[in-house]
Amino acid sequence: IELDADFAKLEELRLDGEIDLDKCRVREAPRLASAERLNRGFTHRVTMRDGRTRSLRLFPGSSSYTPLANISRYMTEAVLTTEDGSFRRHDGFNTTQLQAALRRNLQAGKVRLGASTITMQMVKNVLLSHERTLSRKLQELFLTWWVEQAMSKQRIMELYLNVIEFGPGIYGVTNAARHYFGKHPSELTSLEAAYLALMLPSPVRRHEHYCNGALSERYQAKLTWIHDLMLERGRITALEHDTYAAMGLTFDLLERGDPETCLAEIETLLAADQTQRALSGLLGDGDDHAYEEIGWAGAQTDANGSWGVRPPLPDDLPPPPGLEVGVGQRLEPRGEGSWMVPRDPVGDDPANSDAPGRPAMDEDFSGEDD
């Protein structure tokens, strides 16, 4: 990696280099990170911000899981617009995005813009804990490379949309679509999808709009901008844009409860999150926990120096037995006792030549979380 930076002219910062693992081969992967497991349905354990754990059943048939083919294409197009415009073309890493983030963060004097691709975000949410340490970052880089070898882009996107956090305790697009709009992910409009994508950088704090029952004027401007950007980049048509913009955004408030209680829960979770991060920095780097969470050889050694790996959670696979599921596709009946797996809707297209992800965090609105 070569970095050329003049702190008086950060706009001219240049970052060159590549992560070249082409000659590397994985001889054996632990079960939790194996290609076989990742490409089939499995049960994933999430540690929430308040310390509680939750099991997500990531397979067709689960009430909280939706195969990619049954998710509105607007949702995919929205996260490609806000998170990772070159997802379908890169190999898990985007040096252009990293350069933009580095420049912006140096100018701000703090971290204002992330550089994680969708693949990296999926790895962090499915295979790693949330410690912010150098060793965990190295794990993330290696696992990102491995995931791109072991999984299709469709499957990566499917897992990403089904595990990412969209609000306090709201994991996956199935729960998010139901919570915010009272509908199935297949029914999301382009404006609703843009709203959910805009939640991702700060899902707990931005849940306050739902608590209030309406968007702030500033956040509405953000949403309009992202929706316009989806049109500008060819991800939706002019007819789709105008139709759904005219319909506007209406929350389903069935799960909200008392607005003040809803807002208070946000502040409690944010305070707990800050405390957890502070303790992580004061009490150690948490490497053992990070390794244990993914079962990666390297967590601990026994008296004989052998690597220890935590046993995985049971994988509650849906019927029919023995069928490979989870390559980004849905199961459909095809006669008595027969099943088929249709082709995935996600493929490479010219729209992915656009700029790196999270444009909404890289413009005039970037410094605010409202």
XYZ file of C-alpha atoms in Angstrom, residues 39-352:
314
model
C -24.218 -21.439 1.295
C -26.972 -23.280 3.143
C -29.513 -22.223 5.717
C -28.167 -21.872 9.258
C -28.914 -20.345 12.638
C -26.941 -17.223 13.527
C -26.559 -15.784 17.024
C -26.605 -11.997 17.374
C -25.359 -10.132 20.443
C -27.547 -7.052 20.711
C -26.503 -3.655 22.017
C -27.968 -4.308 25.462
C -25.936 -7.513 25.802
C -28.782 -9.944 25.158
C -28.467 -12.554 22.426
C -30.924 -13.487 19.725
C -30.971 -16.356 17.270
C -31.704 -15.557 13.623
C -32.846 -18.499 11.524
C -31.363 -17.760 8.134
C -33.209 -20.128 5.866
C -36.404 -20.150 3.760
C -39.402 -20.977 5.894
C -38.268 -18.877 8.839
C -40.653 -16.046 9.706
C -37.759 -13.570 9.880
C -35.980 -14.565 6.665
C -36.720 -13.691 3.048
C -34.805 -15.163 0.081
C -33.319 -12.583 -2.249
C -35.729 -13.448 -5.048
C -38.627 -12.470 -2.772
C -37.147 -9.135 -1.676
C -38.167 -6.061 -3.639
C -35.440 -5.245 -6.145
C -35.687 -1.656 -4.902
C -34.077 -2.779 -1.642
C -31.038 -4.134 -3.439
C -30.804 -1.027 -5.617
C -31.104 1.218 -2.564
C -28.212 -0.368 -0.654
C -26.103 -0.385 -3.815
C -26.742 3.364 -3.986
C -26.007 4.163 -0.350
C -23.504 1.490 0.656
C -21.485 0.017 -2.195
C -21.985 1.087 -5.792
C -19.374 -1.284 -7.198
C -20.467 -4.356 -5.222
C -21.132 -6.473 -8.287
C -17.729 -5.695 -9.789
C -15.231 -5.688 -6.920
C -13.668 -8.666 -5.141
C -14.698 -7.551 -1.681
C -12.406 -4.524 -1.438
C -12.708 -1.034 -2.896
C -9.526 1.063 -2.687
C -11.296 4.055 -4.248
C -13.840 4.006 -1.444
C -11.063 3.606 1.126
C -9.216 6.600 -0.323
C -12.348 8.766 -0.200
C -13.035 7.755 3.404
C -9.428 8.350 4.468
C -9.405 11.808 2.908
C -12.720 12.794 4.464
C -11.816 11.474 7.919
C -8.431 13.216 7.933
C -10.082 16.478 6.950
C -12.661 16.083 9.716
C -10.134 14.945 12.303
C -12.372 12.017 13.206
C -14.139 9.068 11.603
C -17.005 10.492 9.544
C -17.163 8.109 6.596
C -16.829 4.341 6.498
C -15.066 2.356 3.789
C -16.623 -1.063 4.264
C -18.033 -2.810 1.226
C -21.245 -4.821 1.476
C -19.141 -7.989 1.636
C -17.131 -6.590 4.546
C -20.308 -5.543 6.347
C -21.779 -9.016 5.896
C -18.595 -10.571 7.295
C -18.681 -8.269 10.329
C -22.305 -9.095 11.039
C -22.230 -12.857 10.403
C -18.700 -14.023 11.243
C -17.204 -11.523 13.677
C -17.921 -9.730 16.924
C -17.916 -5.933 17.115
C -14.620 -5.206 18.882
C -12.694 -2.387 17.227
C -9.189 -3.832 17.297
C -6.422 -4.271 14.767
C -6.498 -8.057 15.060
C -10.236 -8.125 14.378
C -9.731 -5.874 11.357
C -7.161 -8.316 9.982
C -9.638 -11.149 10.482
C -12.209 -9.086 8.607
C -9.885 -8.575 5.639
C -9.012 -12.254 5.365
C -12.596 -13.428 5.823
C -13.799 -10.926 3.224
C -11.403 -12.456 0.719
C -12.533 -15.960 1.722
C -16.241 -15.132 1.461
C -15.792 -13.761 -2.062
C -14.215 -17.096 -3.038
C -16.770 -19.254 -1.261
C -20.040 -17.479 -2.042
C -21.847 -15.905 -4.974
C -22.631 -12.202 -4.988
C -26.299 -13.117 -4.800
C -25.794 -15.136 -1.634
C -23.662 -12.400 -0.046
C -26.399 -9.846 -0.739
C -29.079 -12.190 0.569
C -27.314 -12.787 3.883
C -26.471 -9.098 4.194
C -30.085 -7.986 3.811
C -31.273 -10.656 6.246
C -28.855 -9.893 9.108
C -28.124 -6.163 8.935
C -29.516 -3.979 11.753
C -32.293 -1.575 10.758
C -33.173 -0.335 14.241
C -33.009 -1.343 17.918
C -33.389 -5.119 17.911
C -34.619 -5.023 14.302
C -32.427 -7.390 12.294
C -33.002 -8.174 8.655
C -35.193 -6.670 5.974
C -38.121 -8.964 6.835
C -38.440 -7.559 10.339
C -37.665 -4.037 9.129
C -40.345 -4.004 6.424
C -42.906 -5.316 8.906
C -41.868 -2.935 11.701
C -41.692 0.303 9.734
C -44.292 -0.252 7.017
C -46.396 -3.269 8.000
C -45.606 -5.152 4.826
C -43.541 -7.960 3.317
C -40.105 -7.096 1.810
C -41.457 -7.944 -1.644
C -43.900 -5.034 -1.328
C -41.392 -2.280 -0.543
C -41.508 0.776 -2.783
C -38.352 2.502 -3.981
C -38.881 5.318 -1.452
C -39.368 2.885 1.435
C -36.279 0.957 0.365
C -34.303 4.201 0.237
C -35.458 4.978 3.775
C -34.330 1.583 5.083
C -30.961 1.917 3.338
C -30.505 5.342 4.877
C -31.005 3.809 8.341
C -27.937 1.591 8.088
C -25.115 3.907 9.216
C -26.943 4.727 12.471
C -29.903 2.358 12.905
C -30.619 3.022 16.582
C -30.404 6.814 16.589
C -32.330 7.148 13.343
C -35.140 5.054 14.776
C -36.274 8.246 16.509
C -38.159 9.250 13.352
C -40.328 6.181 13.755
C -40.835 7.019 17.434
C -41.942 10.523 16.420
C -44.147 9.153 13.662
C -42.631 11.392 10.985
C -39.326 12.443 9.444
C -37.590 15.663 10.361
C -37.304 18.228 7.578
C -33.568 17.610 7.296
C -33.927 13.840 7.150
C -36.685 14.141 4.564
C -34.196 16.080 2.440
C -31.698 13.230 2.838
C -34.288 10.697 1.782
C -35.342 12.738 -1.243
C -31.721 13.066 -2.282
C -31.073 9.325 -2.079
C -34.260 8.573 -3.992
C -33.250 11.096 -6.663
C -29.803 9.519 -6.792
C -31.330 6.110 -7.462
C -33.002 7.638 -10.518
C -29.852 9.480 -11.586
C -27.839 6.256 -11.495
C -30.396 4.317 -13.482
C -31.453 2.067 -10.621
C -35.115 3.043 -10.974
C -37.089 4.514 -13.857
C -38.529 8.014 -13.948
C -42.028 6.538 -13.691
C -41.096 4.503 -10.616
C -39.388 7.488 -9.021
C -42.265 9.895 -9.592
C -44.974 7.403 -8.637
C -43.440 6.397 -5.316
C -42.260 9.916 -4.485
C -45.853 11.106 -4.882
C -47.083 8.316 -2.599
C -44.693 9.483 0.096
C -43.662 7.616 3.224
C -46.121 6.489 5.884
C -45.043 4.552 8.974
C -47.045 1.652 10.353
C -46.995 2.541 14.064
C -48.476 -0.708 15.367
C -45.215 -1.689 17.123
C -44.275 1.780 18.377
C -46.140 1.992 21.655
C -45.740 5.193 23.659
C -43.564 7.711 21.717
C -41.724 8.916 24.830
C -40.909 5.366 25.896
C -39.753 4.606 22.367
C -37.374 7.597 22.425
C -36.136 6.766 25.934
C -35.226 3.244 24.820
C -33.051 4.723 22.085
C -31.100 6.836 24.575
C -30.665 3.838 26.883
C -29.297 1.687 24.059
C -26.946 4.423 22.868
C -25.601 4.884 26.397
C -25.105 1.128 26.788
C -23.341 1.001 23.440
C -20.936 3.770 24.447
C -20.214 2.047 27.763
C -19.536 -1.247 26.017
C -17.097 0.410 23.612
C -15.311 2.171 26.460
C -14.959 -1.064 28.426
C -13.670 -2.839 25.336
C -10.922 -0.256 25.046
C -10.068 -0.246 28.761
C -10.244 -3.945 29.564
C -8.584 -5.478 26.535
C -8.940 -5.969 22.837
C -11.408 -8.827 23.090
C -9.498 -11.008 20.630
C -10.509 -14.262 22.292
C -14.165 -13.329 22.027
C -13.779 -12.348 18.394
C -12.152 -15.641 17.519
C -14.594 -17.608 19.625
C -17.571 -15.987 17.932
C -16.563 -17.308 14.522
C -14.922 -20.471 15.787
C -11.717 -19.531 13.941
C -8.575 -21.481 14.815
C -6.536 -19.083 16.894
C -8.894 -18.361 19.751
C -7.247 -20.415 22.450
C -4.828 -23.293 22.879
C -5.098 -26.186 25.275
C -2.278 -27.667 27.354
C -0.917 -29.443 24.298
C -0.939 -26.327 22.163
C -3.900 -27.453 20.052
C -6.248 -24.803 18.727
C -9.680 -24.680 20.315
C -12.848 -23.948 18.352
C -16.224 -23.180 19.913
C -18.929 -25.657 18.823
C -21.435 -23.959 16.518
C -25.110 -23.491 17.206
C -27.326 -26.240 15.819
C -28.324 -25.506 12.234
C -32.086 -25.923 12.024
C -32.420 -26.542 8.322
C -35.849 -26.484 6.690
C -37.299 -29.315 4.597
C -36.751 -30.970 2.222
C -33.800 -32.775 3.891
C -30.466 -32.714 2.144
C -31.362 -29.983 -0.350
C -28.748 -27.245 -0.783
C -30.526 -23.992 -0.018
C -29.357 -20.444 0.410
C -27.612 -19.438 -2.800
C -29.736 -16.332 -2.892
C -32.798 -18.136 -4.127
C -36.199 -19.372 -3.037
C -37.599 -22.892 -3.020
C -40.624 -23.531 -5.183
C -42.698 -26.725 -5.384
C -42.385 -28.560 -8.669
C -44.784 -31.434 -8.468
C -45.112 -34.090 -5.776
C -41.990 -34.226 -3.614
C -39.936 -32.197 -6.083
C -38.391 -28.749 -5.614
C -36.686 -26.282 -7.883
C -34.366 -23.325 -7.248
C -34.972 -20.448 -9.706
C -32.240 -18.159 -10.979
C -31.317 -15.125 -8.912
C -32.390 -11.638 -9.970
C -29.052 -10.022 -9.146
C -26.465 -9.864 -11.881
C -23.812 -7.489 -13.134
C -25.036 -4.380 -14.896
C -23.651 -1.007 -16.074
C -25.281 0.830 -13.178
C -22.496 -0.387 -10.921
